[in-house]
mmCIF file of C-alpha atoms in Angstrom:
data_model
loop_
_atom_site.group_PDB
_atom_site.id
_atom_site.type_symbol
_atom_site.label_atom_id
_atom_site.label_comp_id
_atom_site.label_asym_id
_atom_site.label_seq_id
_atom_site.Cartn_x
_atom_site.Cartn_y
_atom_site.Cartn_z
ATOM 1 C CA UNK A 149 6.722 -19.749 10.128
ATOM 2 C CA UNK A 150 4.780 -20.361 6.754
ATOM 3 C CA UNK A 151 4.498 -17.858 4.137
ATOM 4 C CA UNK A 152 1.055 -17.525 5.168
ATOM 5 C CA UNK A 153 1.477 -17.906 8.688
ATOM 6 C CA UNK A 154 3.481 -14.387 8.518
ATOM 7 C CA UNK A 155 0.971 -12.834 6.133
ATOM 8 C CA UNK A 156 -1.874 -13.527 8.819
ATOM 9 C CA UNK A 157 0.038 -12.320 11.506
ATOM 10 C CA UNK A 158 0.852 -8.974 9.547
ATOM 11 C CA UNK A 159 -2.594 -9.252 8.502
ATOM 12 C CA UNK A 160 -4.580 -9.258 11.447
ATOM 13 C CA UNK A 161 -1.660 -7.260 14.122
ATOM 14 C CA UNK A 162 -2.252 -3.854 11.487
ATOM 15 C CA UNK A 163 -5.815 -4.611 10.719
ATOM 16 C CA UNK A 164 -4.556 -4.900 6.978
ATOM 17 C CA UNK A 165 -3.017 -1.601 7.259
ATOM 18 C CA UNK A 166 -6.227 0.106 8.231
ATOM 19 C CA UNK A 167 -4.502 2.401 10.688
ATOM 20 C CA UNK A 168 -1.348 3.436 8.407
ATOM 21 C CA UNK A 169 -3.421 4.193 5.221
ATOM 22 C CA UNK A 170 -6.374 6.195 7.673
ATOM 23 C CA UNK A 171 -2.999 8.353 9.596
ATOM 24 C CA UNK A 172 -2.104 8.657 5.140
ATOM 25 C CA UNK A 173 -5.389 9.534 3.675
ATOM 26 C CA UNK A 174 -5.851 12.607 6.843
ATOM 27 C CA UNK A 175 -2.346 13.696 5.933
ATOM 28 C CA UNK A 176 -3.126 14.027 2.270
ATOM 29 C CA UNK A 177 -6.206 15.411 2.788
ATOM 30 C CA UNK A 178 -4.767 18.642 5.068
ATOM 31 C CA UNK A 179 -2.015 18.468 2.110
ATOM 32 C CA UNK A 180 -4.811 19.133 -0.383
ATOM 33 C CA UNK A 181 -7.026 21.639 2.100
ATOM 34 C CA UNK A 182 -3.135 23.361 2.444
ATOM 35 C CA UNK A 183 -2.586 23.642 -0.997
ATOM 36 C CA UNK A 184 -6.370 24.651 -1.795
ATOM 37 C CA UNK A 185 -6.816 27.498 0.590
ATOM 38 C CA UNK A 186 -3.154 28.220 1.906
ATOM 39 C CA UNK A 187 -0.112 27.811 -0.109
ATOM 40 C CA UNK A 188 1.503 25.293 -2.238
ATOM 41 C CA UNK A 189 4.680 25.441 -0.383
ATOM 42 C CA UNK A 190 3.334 24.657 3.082
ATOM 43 C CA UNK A 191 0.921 22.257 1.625
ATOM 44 C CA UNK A 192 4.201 20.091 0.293
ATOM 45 C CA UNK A 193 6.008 21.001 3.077
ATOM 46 C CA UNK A 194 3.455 19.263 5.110
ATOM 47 C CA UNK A 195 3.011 15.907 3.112
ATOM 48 C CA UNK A 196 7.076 15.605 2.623
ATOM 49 C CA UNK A 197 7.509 15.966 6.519
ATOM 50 C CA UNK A 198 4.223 14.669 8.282
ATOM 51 C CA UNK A 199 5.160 11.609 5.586
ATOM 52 C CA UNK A 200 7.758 10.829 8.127
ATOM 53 C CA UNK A 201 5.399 10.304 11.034
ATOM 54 C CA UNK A 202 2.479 8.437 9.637
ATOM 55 C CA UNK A 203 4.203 4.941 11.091
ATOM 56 C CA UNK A 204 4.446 6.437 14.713
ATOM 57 C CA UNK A 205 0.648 7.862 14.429
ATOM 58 C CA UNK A 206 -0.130 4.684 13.039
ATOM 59 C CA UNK A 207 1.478 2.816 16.100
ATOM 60 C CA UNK A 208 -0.097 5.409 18.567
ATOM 61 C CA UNK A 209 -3.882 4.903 16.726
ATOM 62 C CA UNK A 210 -3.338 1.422 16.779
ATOM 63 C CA UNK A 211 -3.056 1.602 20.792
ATOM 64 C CA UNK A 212 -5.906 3.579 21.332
ATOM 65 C CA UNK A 213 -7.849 1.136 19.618
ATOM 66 C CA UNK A 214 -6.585 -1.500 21.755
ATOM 67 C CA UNK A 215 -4.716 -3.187 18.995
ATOM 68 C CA UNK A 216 -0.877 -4.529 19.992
ATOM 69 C CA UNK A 217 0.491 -3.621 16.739
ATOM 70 C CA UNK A 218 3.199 -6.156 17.552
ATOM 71 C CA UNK A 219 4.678 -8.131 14.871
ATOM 72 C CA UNK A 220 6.850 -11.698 16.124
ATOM 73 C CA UNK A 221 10.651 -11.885 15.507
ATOM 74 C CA UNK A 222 10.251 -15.242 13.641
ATOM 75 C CA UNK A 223 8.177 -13.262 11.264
ATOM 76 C CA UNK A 224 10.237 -13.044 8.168
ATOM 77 C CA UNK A 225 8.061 -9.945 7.237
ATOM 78 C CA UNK A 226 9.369 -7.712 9.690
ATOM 79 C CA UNK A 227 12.063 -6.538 7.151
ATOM 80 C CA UNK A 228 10.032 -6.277 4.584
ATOM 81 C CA UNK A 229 7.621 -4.297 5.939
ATOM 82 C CA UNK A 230 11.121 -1.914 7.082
ATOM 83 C CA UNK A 231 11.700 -2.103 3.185
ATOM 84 C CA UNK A 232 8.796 -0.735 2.125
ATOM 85 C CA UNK A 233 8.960 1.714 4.410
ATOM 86 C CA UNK A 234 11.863 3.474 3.025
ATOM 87 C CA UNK A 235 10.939 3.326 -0.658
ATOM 88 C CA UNK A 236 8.631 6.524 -0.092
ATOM 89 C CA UNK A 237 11.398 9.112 1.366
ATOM 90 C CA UNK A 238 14.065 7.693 -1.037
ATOM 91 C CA UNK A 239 11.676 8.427 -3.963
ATOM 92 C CA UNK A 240 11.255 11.672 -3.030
ATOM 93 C CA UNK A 241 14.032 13.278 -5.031
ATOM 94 C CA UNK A 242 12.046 11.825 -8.467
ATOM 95 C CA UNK A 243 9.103 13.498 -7.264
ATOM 96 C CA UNK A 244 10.887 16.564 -6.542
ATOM 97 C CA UNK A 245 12.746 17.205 -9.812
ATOM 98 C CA UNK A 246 9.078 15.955 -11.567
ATOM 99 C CA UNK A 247 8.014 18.906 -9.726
ATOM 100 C CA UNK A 248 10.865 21.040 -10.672
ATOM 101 C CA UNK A 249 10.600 20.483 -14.062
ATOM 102 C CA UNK A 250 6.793 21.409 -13.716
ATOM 103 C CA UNK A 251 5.229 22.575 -10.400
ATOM 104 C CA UNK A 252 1.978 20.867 -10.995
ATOM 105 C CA UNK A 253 3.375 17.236 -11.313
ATOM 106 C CA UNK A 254 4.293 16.995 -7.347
ATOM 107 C CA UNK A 255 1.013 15.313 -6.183
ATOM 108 C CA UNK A 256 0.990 12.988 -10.021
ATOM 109 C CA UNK A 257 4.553 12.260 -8.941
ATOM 110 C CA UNK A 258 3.911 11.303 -5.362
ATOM 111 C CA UNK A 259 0.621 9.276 -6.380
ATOM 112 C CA UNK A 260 2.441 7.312 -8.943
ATOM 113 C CA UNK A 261 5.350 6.601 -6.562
ATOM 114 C CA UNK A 262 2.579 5.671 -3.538
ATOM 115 C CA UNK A 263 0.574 3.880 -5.687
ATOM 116 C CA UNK A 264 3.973 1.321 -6.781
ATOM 117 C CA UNK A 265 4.826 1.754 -3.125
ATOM 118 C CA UNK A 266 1.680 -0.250 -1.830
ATOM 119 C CA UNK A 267 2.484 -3.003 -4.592
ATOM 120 C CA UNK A 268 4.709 -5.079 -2.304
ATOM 121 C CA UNK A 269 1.593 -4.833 0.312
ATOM 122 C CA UNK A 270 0.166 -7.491 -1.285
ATOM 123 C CA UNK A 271 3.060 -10.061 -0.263
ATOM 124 C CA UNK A 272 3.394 -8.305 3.218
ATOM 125 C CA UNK A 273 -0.788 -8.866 3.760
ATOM 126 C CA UNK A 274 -1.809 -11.295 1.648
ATOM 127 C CA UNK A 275 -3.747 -9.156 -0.036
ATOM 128 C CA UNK A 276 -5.049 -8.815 -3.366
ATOM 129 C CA UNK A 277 -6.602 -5.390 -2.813
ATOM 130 C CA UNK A 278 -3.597 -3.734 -2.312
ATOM 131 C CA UNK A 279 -3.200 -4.506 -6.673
ATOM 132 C CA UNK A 280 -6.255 -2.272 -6.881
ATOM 133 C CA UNK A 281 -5.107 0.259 -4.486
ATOM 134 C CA UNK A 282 -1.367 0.609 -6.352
ATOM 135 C CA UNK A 283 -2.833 0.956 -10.160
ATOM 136 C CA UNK A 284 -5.952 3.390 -9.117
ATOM 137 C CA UNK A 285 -3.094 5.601 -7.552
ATOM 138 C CA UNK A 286 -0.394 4.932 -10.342
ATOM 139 C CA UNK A 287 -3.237 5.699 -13.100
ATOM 140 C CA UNK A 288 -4.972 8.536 -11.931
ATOM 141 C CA UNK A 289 -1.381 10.057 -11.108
ATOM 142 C CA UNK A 290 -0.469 9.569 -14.990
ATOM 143 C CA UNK A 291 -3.457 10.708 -16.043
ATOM 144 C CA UNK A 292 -3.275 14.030 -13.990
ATOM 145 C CA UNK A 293 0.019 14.597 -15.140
ATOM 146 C CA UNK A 294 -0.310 13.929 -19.053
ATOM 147 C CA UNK A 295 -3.905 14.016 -19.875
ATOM 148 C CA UNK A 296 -6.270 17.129 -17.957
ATOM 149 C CA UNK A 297 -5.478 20.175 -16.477
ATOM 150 C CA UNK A 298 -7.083 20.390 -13.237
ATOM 151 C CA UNK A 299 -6.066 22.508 -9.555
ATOM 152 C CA UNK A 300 -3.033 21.519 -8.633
ATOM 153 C CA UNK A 301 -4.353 19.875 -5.324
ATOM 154 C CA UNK A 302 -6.581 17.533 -7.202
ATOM 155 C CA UNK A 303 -4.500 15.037 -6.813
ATOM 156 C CA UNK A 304 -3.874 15.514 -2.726
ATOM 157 C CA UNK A 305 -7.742 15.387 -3.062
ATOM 158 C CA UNK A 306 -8.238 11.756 -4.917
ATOM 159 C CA UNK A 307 -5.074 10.398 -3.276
ATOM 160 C CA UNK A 308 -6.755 10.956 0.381
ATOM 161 C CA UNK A 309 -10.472 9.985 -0.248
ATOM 162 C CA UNK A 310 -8.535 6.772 -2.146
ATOM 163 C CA UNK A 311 -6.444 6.142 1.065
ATOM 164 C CA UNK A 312 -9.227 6.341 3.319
ATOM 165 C CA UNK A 313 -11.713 4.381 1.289
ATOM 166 C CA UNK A 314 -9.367 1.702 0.970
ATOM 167 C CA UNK A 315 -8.405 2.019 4.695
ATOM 168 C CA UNK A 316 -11.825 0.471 5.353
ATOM 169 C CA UNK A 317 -12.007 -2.392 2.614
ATOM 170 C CA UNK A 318 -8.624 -3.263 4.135
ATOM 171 C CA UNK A 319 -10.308 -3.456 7.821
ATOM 172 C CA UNK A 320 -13.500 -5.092 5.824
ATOM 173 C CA UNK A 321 -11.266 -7.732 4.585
ATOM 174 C CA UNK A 322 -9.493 -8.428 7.660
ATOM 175 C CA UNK A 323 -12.471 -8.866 9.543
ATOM 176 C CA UNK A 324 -14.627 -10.864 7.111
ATOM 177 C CA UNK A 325 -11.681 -13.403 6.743
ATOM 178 C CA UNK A 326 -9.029 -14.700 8.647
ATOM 179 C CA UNK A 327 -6.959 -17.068 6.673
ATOM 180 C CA UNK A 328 -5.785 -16.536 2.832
ATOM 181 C CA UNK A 329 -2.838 -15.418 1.062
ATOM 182 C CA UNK A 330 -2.061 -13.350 -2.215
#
């Protein structure tokens, strides 16, 4: 299997990780409404854990849209994608002592370690956008951090209207082309 023989497949099997960043962007999104009108701690509390059940919901929203979500066992992509998938919950203890050292840095944290989490995306799709996706995410996170004071869920806010937004250029993509590679 080709390079972009496995990107396709990965590709077009998670709809360009339509599913995964839509099950993302909702969970940030109750994050923010959590930490808005309800408490920072259950807001976190929420994101940390319900982090650890976006690829399940993705797999279940995936089914109900009549998608297979099955990825071959030649695919050499298959570990990758297992890679990536652990980068978030081992980079939590960064965002945590950000956060620590001041409360208002968990969400800049997180974005900035999201936003380099979706860079290897690009290999695992084939997809340029995910470049766009990783530095709005990694930017806006710095810039919350170091350079305005805003409510603390601000960044829970952009992160999930990002996610979803680019949930559907991802789905756009994958169904306006069907061959291509990064």
């Amino acid at each position: 299997m080709t390079v972009a023989e496995a990107q396709l497949e990965m590709r077009t099997s998670l709809l360009g990780g339509f599913m995964g960043q839509l099950v993302s962007g909702i969970l940030w999104l109750a994050s923010a409404g959590l930490a808005t009108w309800g408490t920072d701690y259950w807001a976190i509390g929420l994101l940390i854990v319900g982090g650890f059940f976006i690829y399940p919901l993705t797999l279940l929203g995936l089914k109900l849209i009549g998608r297979p979500a099955k990825i071959s066992q030649e695919n050499p992509f298959n570990r990758l994608g297992m890679q990536v998938a652990f980068v978030l919950p081992l980079s939590l203890p960064v965002v945590g002592a950000a956060a620590l050292y001041r409360p208002e840095w968990f969400y800049p944290a997180f974005m900035i370690v999201l936003g380099a989490h979706y860079l290897p995306f690009v290999t695992l799709y084939g997809m340029r956008v995910f470049y766009l996706l990783a530095g709005i995410l990694v930017s806006a996170g710095i810039v919350l951090a170091l350079y305005v004071t805003l409510p603390n869920p601000t960044g829970a806010w952009i992160t999930g209207v990002v996610l979803i937004l680019f949930a559907f250029i991802g789905r756009w993509v994958v169904d306006t082309t069907h061959v291509g590679t990064a």
